[in-house]
Short mmCIF file of C-alpha atoms in Angstrom, two decimals:
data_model
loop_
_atom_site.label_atom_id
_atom_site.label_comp_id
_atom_site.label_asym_id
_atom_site.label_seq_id
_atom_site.Cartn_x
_atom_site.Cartn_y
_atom_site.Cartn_z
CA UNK A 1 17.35 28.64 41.51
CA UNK A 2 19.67 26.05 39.26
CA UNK A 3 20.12 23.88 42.22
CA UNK A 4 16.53 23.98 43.28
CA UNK A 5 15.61 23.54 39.16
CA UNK A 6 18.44 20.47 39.23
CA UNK A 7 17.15 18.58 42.49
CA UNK A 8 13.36 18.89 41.14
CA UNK A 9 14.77 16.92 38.35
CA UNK A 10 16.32 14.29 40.41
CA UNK A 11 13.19 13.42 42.12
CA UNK A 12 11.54 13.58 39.16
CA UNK A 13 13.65 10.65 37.88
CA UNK A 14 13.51 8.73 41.45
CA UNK A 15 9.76 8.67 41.35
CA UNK A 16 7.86 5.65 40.26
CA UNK A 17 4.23 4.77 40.61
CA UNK A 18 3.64 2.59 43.60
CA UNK A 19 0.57 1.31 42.12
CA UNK A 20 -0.43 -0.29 38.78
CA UNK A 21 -2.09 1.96 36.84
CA UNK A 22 -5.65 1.02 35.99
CA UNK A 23 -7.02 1.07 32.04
CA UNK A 24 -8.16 4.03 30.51
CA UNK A 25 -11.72 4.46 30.49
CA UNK A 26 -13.93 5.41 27.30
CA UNK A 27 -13.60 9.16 28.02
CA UNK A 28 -9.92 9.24 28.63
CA UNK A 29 -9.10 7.17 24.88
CA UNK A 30 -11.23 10.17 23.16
CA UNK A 31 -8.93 12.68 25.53
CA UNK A 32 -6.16 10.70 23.85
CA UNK A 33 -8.14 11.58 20.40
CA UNK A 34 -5.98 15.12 20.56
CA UNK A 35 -2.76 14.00 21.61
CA UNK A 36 -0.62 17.31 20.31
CA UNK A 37 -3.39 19.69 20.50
CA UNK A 38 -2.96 22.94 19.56
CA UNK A 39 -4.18 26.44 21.19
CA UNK A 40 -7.61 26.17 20.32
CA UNK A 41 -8.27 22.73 20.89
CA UNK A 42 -9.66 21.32 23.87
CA UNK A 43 -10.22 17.29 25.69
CA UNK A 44 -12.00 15.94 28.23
CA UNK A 45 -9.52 15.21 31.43
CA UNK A 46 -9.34 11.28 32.09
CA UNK A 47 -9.54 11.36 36.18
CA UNK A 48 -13.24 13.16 35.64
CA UNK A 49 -15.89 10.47 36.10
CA UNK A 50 -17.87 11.70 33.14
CA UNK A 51 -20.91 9.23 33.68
CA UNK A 52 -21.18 10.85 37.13
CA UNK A 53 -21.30 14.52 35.74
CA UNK A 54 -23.31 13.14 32.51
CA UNK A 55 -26.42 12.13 35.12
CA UNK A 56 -26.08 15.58 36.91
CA UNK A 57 -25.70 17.13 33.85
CA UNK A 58 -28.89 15.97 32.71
CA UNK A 59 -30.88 16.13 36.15
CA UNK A 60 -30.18 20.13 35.97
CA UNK A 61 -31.29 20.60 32.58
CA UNK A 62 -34.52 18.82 32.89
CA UNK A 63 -35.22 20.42 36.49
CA UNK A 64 -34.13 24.14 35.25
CA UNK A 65 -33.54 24.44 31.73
CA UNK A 66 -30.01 26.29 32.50
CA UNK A 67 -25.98 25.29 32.78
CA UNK A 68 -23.11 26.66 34.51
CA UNK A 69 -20.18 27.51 32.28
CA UNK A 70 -18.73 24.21 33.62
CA UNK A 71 -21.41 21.93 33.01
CA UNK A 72 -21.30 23.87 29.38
CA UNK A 73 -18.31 22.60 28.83
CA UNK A 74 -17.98 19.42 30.42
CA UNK A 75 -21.53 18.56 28.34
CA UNK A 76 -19.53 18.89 25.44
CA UNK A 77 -17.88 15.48 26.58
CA UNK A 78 -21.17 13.88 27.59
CA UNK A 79 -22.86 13.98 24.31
CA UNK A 80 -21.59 10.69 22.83
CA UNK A 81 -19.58 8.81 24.78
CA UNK A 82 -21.02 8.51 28.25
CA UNK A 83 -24.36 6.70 29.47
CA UNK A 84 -26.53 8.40 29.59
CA UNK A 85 -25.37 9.83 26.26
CA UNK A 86 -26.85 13.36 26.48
CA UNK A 87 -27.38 13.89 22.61
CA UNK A 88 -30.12 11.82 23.05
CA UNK A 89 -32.18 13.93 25.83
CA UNK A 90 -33.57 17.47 24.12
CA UNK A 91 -33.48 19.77 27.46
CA UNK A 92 -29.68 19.20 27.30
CA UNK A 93 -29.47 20.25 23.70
CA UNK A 94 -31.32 22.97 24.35
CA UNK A 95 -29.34 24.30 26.80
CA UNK A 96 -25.99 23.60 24.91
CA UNK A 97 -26.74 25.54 21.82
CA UNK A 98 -28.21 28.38 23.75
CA UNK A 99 -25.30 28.47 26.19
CA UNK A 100 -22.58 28.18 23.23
CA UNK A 101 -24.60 30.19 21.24
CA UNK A 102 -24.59 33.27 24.09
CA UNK A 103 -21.17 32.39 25.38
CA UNK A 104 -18.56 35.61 25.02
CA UNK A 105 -15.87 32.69 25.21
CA UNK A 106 -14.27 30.44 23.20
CA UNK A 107 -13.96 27.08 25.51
CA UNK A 108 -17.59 26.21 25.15
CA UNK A 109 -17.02 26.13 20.88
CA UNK A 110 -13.40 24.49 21.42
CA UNK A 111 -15.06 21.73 23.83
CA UNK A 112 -17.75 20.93 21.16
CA UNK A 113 -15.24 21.43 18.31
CA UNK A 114 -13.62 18.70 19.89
CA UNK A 115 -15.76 15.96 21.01
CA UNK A 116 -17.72 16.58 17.61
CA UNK A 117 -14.94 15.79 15.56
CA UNK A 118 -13.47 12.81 18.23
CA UNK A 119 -17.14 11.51 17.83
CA UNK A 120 -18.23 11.93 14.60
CA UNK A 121 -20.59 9.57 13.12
CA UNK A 122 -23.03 10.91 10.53
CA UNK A 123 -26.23 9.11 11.95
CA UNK A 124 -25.67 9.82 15.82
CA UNK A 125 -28.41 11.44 17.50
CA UNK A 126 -27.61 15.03 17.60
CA UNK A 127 -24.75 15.24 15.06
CA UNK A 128 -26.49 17.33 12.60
CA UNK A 129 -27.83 19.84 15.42
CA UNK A 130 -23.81 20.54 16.97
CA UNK A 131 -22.31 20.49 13.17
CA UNK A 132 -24.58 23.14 12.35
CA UNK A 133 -24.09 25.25 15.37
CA UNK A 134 -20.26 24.84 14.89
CA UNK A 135 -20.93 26.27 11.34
CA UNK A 136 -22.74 29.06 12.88
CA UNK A 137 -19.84 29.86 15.44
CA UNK A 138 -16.47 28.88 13.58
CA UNK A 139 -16.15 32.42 11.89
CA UNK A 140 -15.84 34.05 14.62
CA UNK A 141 -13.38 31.73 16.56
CA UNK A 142 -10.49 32.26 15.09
CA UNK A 143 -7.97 30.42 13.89
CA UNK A 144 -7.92 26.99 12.75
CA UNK A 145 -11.34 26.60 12.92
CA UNK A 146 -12.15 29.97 10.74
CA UNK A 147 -9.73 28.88 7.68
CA UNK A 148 -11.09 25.10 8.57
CA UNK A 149 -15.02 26.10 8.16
CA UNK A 150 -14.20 28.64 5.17
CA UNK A 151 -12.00 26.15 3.26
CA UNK A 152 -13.34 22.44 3.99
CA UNK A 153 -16.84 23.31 5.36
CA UNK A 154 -15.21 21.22 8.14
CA UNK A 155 -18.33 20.87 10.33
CA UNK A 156 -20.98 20.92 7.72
CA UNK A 157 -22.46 16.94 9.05
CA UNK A 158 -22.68 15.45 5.62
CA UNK A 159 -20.47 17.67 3.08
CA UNK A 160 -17.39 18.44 5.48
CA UNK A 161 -16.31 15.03 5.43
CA UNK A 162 -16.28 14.54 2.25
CA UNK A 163 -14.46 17.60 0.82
CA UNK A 164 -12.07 16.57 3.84
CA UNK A 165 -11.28 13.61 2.34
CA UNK A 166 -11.03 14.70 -1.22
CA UNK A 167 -8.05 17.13 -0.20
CA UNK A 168 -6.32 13.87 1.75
CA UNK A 169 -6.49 12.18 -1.63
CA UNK A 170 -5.54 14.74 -3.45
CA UNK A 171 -2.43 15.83 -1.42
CA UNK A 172 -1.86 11.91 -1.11
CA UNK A 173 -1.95 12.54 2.97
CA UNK A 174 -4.34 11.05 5.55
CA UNK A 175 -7.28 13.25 7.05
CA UNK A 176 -5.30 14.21 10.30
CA UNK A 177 -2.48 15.91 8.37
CA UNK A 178 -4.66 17.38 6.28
CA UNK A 179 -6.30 18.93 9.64
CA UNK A 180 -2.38 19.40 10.94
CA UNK A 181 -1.51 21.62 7.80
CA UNK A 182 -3.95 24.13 9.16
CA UNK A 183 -2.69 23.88 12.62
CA UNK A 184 -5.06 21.44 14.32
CA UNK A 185 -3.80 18.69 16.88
CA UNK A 186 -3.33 15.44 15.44
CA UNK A 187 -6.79 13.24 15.09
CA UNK A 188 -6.28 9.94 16.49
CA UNK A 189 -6.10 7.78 13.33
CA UNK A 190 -9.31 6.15 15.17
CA UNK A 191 -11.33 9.18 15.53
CA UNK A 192 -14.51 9.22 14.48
CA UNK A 193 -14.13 11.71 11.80
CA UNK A 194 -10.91 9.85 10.71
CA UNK A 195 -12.69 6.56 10.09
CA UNK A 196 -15.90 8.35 8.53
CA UNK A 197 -12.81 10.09 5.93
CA UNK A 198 -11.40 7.14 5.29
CA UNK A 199 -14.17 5.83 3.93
CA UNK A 200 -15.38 8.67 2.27
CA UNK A 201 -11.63 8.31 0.53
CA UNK A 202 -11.96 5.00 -0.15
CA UNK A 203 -15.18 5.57 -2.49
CA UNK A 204 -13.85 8.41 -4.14
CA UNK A 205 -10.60 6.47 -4.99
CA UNK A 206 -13.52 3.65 -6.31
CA UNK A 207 -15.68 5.24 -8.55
CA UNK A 208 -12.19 7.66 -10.01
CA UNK A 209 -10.83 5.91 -13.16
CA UNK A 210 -7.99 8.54 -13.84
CA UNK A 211 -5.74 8.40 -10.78
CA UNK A 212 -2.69 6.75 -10.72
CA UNK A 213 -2.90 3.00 -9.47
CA UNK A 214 0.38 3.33 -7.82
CA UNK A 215 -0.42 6.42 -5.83
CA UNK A 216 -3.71 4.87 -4.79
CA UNK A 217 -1.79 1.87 -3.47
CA UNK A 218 0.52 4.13 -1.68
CA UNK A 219 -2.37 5.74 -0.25
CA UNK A 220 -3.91 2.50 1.07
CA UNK A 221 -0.94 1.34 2.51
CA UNK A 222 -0.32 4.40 4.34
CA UNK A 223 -3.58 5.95 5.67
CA UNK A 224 -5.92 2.58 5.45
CA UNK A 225 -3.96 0.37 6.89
CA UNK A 226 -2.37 -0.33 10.28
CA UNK A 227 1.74 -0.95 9.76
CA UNK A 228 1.17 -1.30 5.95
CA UNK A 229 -0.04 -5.27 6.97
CA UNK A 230 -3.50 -5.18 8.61
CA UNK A 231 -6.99 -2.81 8.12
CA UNK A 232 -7.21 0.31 10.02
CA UNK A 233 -11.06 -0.42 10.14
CA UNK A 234 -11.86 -4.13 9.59
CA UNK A 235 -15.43 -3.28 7.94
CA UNK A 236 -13.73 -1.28 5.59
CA UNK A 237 -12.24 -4.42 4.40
CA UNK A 238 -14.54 -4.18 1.15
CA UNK A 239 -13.87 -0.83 0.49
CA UNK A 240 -10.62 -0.86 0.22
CA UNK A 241 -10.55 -3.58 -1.79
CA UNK A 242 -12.99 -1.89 -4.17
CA UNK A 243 -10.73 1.00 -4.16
CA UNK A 244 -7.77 -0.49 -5.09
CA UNK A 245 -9.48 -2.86 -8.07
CA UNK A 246 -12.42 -1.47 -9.49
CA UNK A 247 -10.45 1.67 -11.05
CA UNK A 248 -8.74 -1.24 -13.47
CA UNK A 249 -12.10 -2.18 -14.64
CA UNK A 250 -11.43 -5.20 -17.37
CA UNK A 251 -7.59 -3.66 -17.90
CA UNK A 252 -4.94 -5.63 -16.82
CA UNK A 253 -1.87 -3.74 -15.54
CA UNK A 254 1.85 -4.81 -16.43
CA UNK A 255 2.95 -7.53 -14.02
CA UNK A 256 4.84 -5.44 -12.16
CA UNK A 257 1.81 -3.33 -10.84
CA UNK A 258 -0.62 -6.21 -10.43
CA UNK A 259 2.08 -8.17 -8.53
CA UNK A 260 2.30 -5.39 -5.86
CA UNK A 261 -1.21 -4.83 -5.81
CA UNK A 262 -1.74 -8.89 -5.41
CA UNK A 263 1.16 -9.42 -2.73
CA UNK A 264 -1.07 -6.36 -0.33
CA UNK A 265 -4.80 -8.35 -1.27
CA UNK A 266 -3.70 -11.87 -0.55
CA UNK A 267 -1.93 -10.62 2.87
CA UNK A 268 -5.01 -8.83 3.82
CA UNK A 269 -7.99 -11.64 2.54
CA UNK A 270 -6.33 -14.54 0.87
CA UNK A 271 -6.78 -16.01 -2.21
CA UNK A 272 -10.49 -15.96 -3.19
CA UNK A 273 -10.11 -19.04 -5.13
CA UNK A 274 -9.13 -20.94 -1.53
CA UNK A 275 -10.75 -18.48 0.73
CA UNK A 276 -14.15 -17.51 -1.64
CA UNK A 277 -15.49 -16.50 1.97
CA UNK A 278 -13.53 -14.12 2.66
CA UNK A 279 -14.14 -12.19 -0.84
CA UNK A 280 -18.39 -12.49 -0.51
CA UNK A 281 -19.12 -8.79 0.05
CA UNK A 282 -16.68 -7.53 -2.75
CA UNK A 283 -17.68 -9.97 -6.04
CA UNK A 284 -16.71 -7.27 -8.39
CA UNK A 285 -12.92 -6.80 -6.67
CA UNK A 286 -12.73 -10.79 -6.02
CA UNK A 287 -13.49 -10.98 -10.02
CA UNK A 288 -10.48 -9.19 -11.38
CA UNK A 289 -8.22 -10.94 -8.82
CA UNK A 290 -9.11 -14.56 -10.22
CA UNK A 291 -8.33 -13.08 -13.29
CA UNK A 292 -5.08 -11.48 -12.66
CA UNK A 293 -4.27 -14.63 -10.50
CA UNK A 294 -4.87 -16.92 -13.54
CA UNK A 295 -2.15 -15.25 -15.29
CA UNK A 296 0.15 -15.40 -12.49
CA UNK A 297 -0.12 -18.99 -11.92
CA UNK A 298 0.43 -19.08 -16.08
CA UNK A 299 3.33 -16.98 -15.31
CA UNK A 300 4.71 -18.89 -12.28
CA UNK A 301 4.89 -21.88 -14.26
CA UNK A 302 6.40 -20.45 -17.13
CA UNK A 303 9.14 -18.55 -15.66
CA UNK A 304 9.65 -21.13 -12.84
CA UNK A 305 10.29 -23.87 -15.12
CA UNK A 306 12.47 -21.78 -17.99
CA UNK A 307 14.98 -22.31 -15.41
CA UNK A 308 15.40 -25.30 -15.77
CA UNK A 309 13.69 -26.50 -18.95
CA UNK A 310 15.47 -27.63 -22.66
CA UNK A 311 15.13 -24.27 -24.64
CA UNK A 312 14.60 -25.86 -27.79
CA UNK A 313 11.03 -27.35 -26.38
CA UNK A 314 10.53 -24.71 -23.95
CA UNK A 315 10.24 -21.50 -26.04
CA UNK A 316 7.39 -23.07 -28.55
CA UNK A 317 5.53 -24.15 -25.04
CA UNK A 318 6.14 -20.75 -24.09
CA UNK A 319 5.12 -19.46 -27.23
CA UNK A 320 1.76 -21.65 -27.30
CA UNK A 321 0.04 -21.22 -24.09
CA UNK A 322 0.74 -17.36 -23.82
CA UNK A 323 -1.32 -17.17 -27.24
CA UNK A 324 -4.07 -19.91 -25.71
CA UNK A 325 -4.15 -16.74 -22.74
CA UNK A 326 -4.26 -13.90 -25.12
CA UNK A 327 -7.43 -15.48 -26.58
CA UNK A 328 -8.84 -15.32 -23.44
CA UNK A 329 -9.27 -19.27 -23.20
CA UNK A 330 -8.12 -19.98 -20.08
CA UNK A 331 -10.61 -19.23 -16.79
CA UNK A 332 -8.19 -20.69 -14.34
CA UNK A 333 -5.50 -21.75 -13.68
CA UNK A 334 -3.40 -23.58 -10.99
CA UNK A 335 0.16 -25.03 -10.56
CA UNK A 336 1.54 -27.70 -9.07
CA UNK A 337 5.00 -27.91 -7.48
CA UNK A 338 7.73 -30.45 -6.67
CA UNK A 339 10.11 -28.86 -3.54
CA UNK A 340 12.61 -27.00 -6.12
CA UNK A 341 9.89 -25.86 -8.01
CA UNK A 342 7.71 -24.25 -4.74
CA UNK A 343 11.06 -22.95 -3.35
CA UNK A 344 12.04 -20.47 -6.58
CA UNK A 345 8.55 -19.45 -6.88
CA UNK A 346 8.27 -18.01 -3.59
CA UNK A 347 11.60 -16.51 -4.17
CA UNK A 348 10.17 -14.94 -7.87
CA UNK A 349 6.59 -14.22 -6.75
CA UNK A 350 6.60 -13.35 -3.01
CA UNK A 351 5.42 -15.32 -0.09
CA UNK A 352 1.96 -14.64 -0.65
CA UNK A 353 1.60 -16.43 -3.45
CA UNK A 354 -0.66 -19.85 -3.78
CA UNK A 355 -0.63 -23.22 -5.38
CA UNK A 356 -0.34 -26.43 -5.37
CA UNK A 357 2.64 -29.29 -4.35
CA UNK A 358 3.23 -33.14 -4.79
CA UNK A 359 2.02 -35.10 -1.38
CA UNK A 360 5.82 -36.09 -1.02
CA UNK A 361 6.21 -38.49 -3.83
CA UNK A 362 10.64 -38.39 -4.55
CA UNK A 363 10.71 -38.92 -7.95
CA UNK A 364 8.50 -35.67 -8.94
CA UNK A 365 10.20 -32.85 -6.52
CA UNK A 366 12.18 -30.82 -10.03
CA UNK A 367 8.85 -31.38 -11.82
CA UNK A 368 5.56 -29.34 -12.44
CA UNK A 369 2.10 -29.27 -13.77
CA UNK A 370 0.25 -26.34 -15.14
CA UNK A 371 -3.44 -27.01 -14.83
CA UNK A 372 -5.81 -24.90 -17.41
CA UNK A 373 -9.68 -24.45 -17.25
CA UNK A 374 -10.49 -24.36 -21.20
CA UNK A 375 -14.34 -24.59 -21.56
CA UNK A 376 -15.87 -27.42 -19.93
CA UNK A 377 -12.63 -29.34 -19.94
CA UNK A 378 -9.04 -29.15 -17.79
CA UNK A 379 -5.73 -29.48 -18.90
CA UNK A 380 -2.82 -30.43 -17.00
CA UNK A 381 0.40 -29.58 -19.15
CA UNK A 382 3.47 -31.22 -17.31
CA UNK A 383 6.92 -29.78 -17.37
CA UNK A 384 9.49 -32.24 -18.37
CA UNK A 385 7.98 -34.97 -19.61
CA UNK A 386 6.53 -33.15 -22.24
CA UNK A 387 3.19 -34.46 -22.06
CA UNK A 388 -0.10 -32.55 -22.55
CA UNK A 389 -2.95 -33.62 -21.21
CA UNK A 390 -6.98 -33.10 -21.94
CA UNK A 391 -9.86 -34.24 -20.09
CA UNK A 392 -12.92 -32.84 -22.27
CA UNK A 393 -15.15 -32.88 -19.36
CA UNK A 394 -13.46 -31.30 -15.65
CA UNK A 395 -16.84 -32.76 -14.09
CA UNK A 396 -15.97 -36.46 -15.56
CA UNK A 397 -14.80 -39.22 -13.12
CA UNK A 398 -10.54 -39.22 -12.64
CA UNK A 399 -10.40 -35.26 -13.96
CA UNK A 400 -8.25 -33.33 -11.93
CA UNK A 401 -9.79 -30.18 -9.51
CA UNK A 402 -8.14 -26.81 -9.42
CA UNK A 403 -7.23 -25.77 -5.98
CA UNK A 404 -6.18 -28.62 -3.80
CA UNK A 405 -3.19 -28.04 -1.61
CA UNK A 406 -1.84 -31.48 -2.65
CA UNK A 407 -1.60 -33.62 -5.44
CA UNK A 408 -0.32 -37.39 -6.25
CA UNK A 409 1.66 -37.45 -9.46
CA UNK A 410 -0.24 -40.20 -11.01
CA UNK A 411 -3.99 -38.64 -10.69
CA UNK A 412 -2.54 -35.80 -12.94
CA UNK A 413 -1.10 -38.47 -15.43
CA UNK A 414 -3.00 -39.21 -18.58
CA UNK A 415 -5.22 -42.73 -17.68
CA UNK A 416 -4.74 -46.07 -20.01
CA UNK A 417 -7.69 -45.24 -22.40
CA UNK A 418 -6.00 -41.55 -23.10
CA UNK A 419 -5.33 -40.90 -26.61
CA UNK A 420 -4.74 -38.34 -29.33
CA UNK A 421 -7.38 -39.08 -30.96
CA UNK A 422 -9.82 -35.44 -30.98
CA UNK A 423 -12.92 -37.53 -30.24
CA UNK A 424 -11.37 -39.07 -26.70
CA UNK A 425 -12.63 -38.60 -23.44
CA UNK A 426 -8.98 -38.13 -22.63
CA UNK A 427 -6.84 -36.57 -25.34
CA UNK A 428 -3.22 -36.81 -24.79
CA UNK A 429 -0.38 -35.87 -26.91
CA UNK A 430 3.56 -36.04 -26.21
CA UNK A 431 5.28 -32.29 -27.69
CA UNK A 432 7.77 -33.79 -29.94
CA UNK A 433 8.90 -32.15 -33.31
CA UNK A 434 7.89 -28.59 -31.90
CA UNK A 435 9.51 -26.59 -34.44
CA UNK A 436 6.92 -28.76 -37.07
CA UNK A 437 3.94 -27.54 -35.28
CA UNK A 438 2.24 -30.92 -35.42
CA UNK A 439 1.65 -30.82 -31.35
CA UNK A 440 0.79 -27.39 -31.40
CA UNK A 441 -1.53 -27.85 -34.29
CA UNK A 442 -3.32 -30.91 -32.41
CA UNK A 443 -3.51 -29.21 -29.08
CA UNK A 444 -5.24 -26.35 -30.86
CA UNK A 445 -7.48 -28.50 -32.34
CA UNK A 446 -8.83 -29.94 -29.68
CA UNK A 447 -9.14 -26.36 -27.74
CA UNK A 448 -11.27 -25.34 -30.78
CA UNK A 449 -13.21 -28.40 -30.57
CA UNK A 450 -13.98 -27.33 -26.65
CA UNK A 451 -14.42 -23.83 -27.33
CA UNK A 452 -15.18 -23.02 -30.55
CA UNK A 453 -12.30 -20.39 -30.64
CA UNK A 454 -9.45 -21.21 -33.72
CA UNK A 455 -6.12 -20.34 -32.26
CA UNK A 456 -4.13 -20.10 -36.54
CA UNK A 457 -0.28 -20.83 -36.43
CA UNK A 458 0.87 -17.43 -36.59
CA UNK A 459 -0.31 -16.44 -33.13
CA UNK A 460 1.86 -19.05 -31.50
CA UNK A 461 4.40 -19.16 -34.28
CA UNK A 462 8.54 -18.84 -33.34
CA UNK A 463 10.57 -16.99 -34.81
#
């Protein structure tokens, strides 16, 4: 017998298919919904032309009422996903539950077991009628689906789902190993009941305050998400941006948690400031990201330029506008970059990140401009030339716009009729003599003149 087990082998190895393959239809990607099953679970074989048997299926039940044990069975794969779709047609119902219902085996339950939960969707025609049956049945099936119905009310149509999903957050798995841990087949991670969980997951995670952002993150990235880059389920796209956000409610985490959760949101919808589009069905979620991003583009210039800026100005600058943020001044904000400047922000912030450059003009590439939204006015604060600059209306001719790509230098540059002077159109103001205060004092002036909001010495103050 070894050399008749050992030549088997070698033709096993010498034999190719001498034709191309064709696609898989509908029936055989739900088949491939229960790739590992288990002894229990059953799927629908992908060379049966289930249309065919889905029209014969339903001219014998309409005719007589009664099913074979095969057409039992195979009807199991017939209710959903085949045209006709025999959920739909009550003589075939009929005789489904009765025959499951009457059966002394378990295929007909393990068939319907399995297409309901390849299937699932909680308004399909017949959904509640098969997950209520499977309740009826799954005590007396054995394992999994006993401990599955006792423990997670798996096929009860509207509360299974969800008590599914709140043990995959919980255990900070995905529905399918959830189902594994009890000794189910894998789900497909595009199963019906899979994407119903997900979303079921994603809400919970929504409306829960107390869970820790990180894990939820993790949990996203993992289970949501195809590769940790793209959405599992593109029409989930708003839920799982409401489930990673709305938890912070007006709390901004450190930097080191909103950077990760930024870096995942801009990959997956861009930056709603450039892409508002993109953000329309999630205003709440789109809300705290213009808010987190306005103190990332504070902090990219900051920390961009402290590389290369004179400490001695630099720290009361520093000092100045973080205290202008803390009063909650500033409703957005945008940078622009010369080359050096874009280059060590991507490599401090992450590729995702956005703003703005210089169209190319040489003598500007080690420079940058901070631009503010204070009020009804803009500010553009420039880098090394020490120059701040305040237009007291953003809507006036010659003010500057948040969000271009591109920039030229000079329409950022303070305009002939600028002055210090509080009462200007255009105040401008050069920061000499920081450790005096006297620019600090002016510029806070004139933000209290915009805003109505005193910003006193000691909250910008060096020491």
């Amino acid at each position: 017998m070894t050399g008749l087990r050992a030549a088997l082998q070698v033709l096993r190895r010498r034999r190719n298919p001498p034709l191309r393959i064709p696609s898989a239809p509908r029936l055989a990607r739900v088949a491939e919904t229960f790739s590992n099953p288990v002894s229990g679970s059953e799927s629908p074989k992908p060379t049966k032309n289930y249309k065919l048997v889905a029209a014969t299926i339903l001219d014998r039940a309409t005719r007589t009422g009664e099913l074979s044990r095969r057409e039992t069975r195979d009807a199991a794969w017939c209710l959903w996903e085949t045209s006709p779709a025999l959920s739909s047609h009550g003589p075939v119902m009929t005789a489904v539950i009765r025959a499951a219902k009457e059966s002394q085996r378990k295929q007909p339950f393990r068939a319907l077991a399995s297409s309901y939960l390849a299937s699932y969707a909680p308004k399909r025609s017949g959904i509640d009628q098969i997950g209520l049956l499977l309740m009826q049945l799954a005590v007396r099936m054995g394992s999994p689906w006993k401990e599955l119905q006792q423990e997670l009310n798996l096929f009860h149509p509207t509360i299974g789902p969800s008590v599914l999903a709140s043990a995959a957050v919980e255990r900070g798995a995905s529905p399918t190993q959830v189902l594994q841990s009890y000794g189910l087949g894998a789900l497909n991670s595009q199963s019906g009941l899979v994407k119903y969980c997900i979303a079921e997951a994603l809400q919970q995670m929504r409306d829960h305050r107390s869970q820790d952002h990180e894990d939820r993150l993790d949990w996203v990235k993992s289970f949501a998400l195809r590769n940790e880059r793209d959405l599992l389920f593109e029409e989930q796209g708003p839920l799982v941006a409401d489930a990673l956000l709305l938890p912070f409610g007006e709390v901004t985490p450190p930097e080191a948690i909103s950077d990760k959760f930024l870096d995942l949101l801009l990959r997956l919808f861009g930056d709603p400031r450039l892409h508002p589009g993109r953000w329309v069905r999630m205003q709440g979620a789109a809300a705290i990201v213009r808010r987190w991003l306005t103190k990332q583009s504070l902090r990219q210039f900051l920390e961009v330029v402290d590389q290369t800026a004179v400490d001695r100005m630099w720290k009361h600058r520093r000092a100045f506008w973080g205290a202008v943020y803390d009063r909650e001044l500033i409703s957005d904000a945008w940078v622009v970059f010369g080359q050096q400047g874009a280059e060590a922000a991507r490599r401090a912030f992450g590729k995702e990140i956005s703003f703005a450059t210089f169209d190319g003009s040489t003598g500007d590439q080690g420079h940058a401009v901070l631009l503010l939204r204070v009020g009804r006015g803009v500010v553009a604060e420039w880098s090394h030339s020490g120059r701040c600059i305040i237009w007291h209306d953003a809507s006036a001719q010659g003010a500057p716009r948040l969000h271009a790509r591109n920039y030229r230098p000079a329409s950022l540059r303070a305009p002939r009729d600028a002055s210090p002077d509080l009462d200007s159109a255009v105040f401008a103001i050069t920061h000499s003599n920081p450790e005096n205060y006297h620019w600090q004092t002016r510029v806070a002036q004139k933000l209290h003149q915009m805003t109505g909001v005193r910003i006193n010495q000691s909250q910008y103050q060096v020491i």
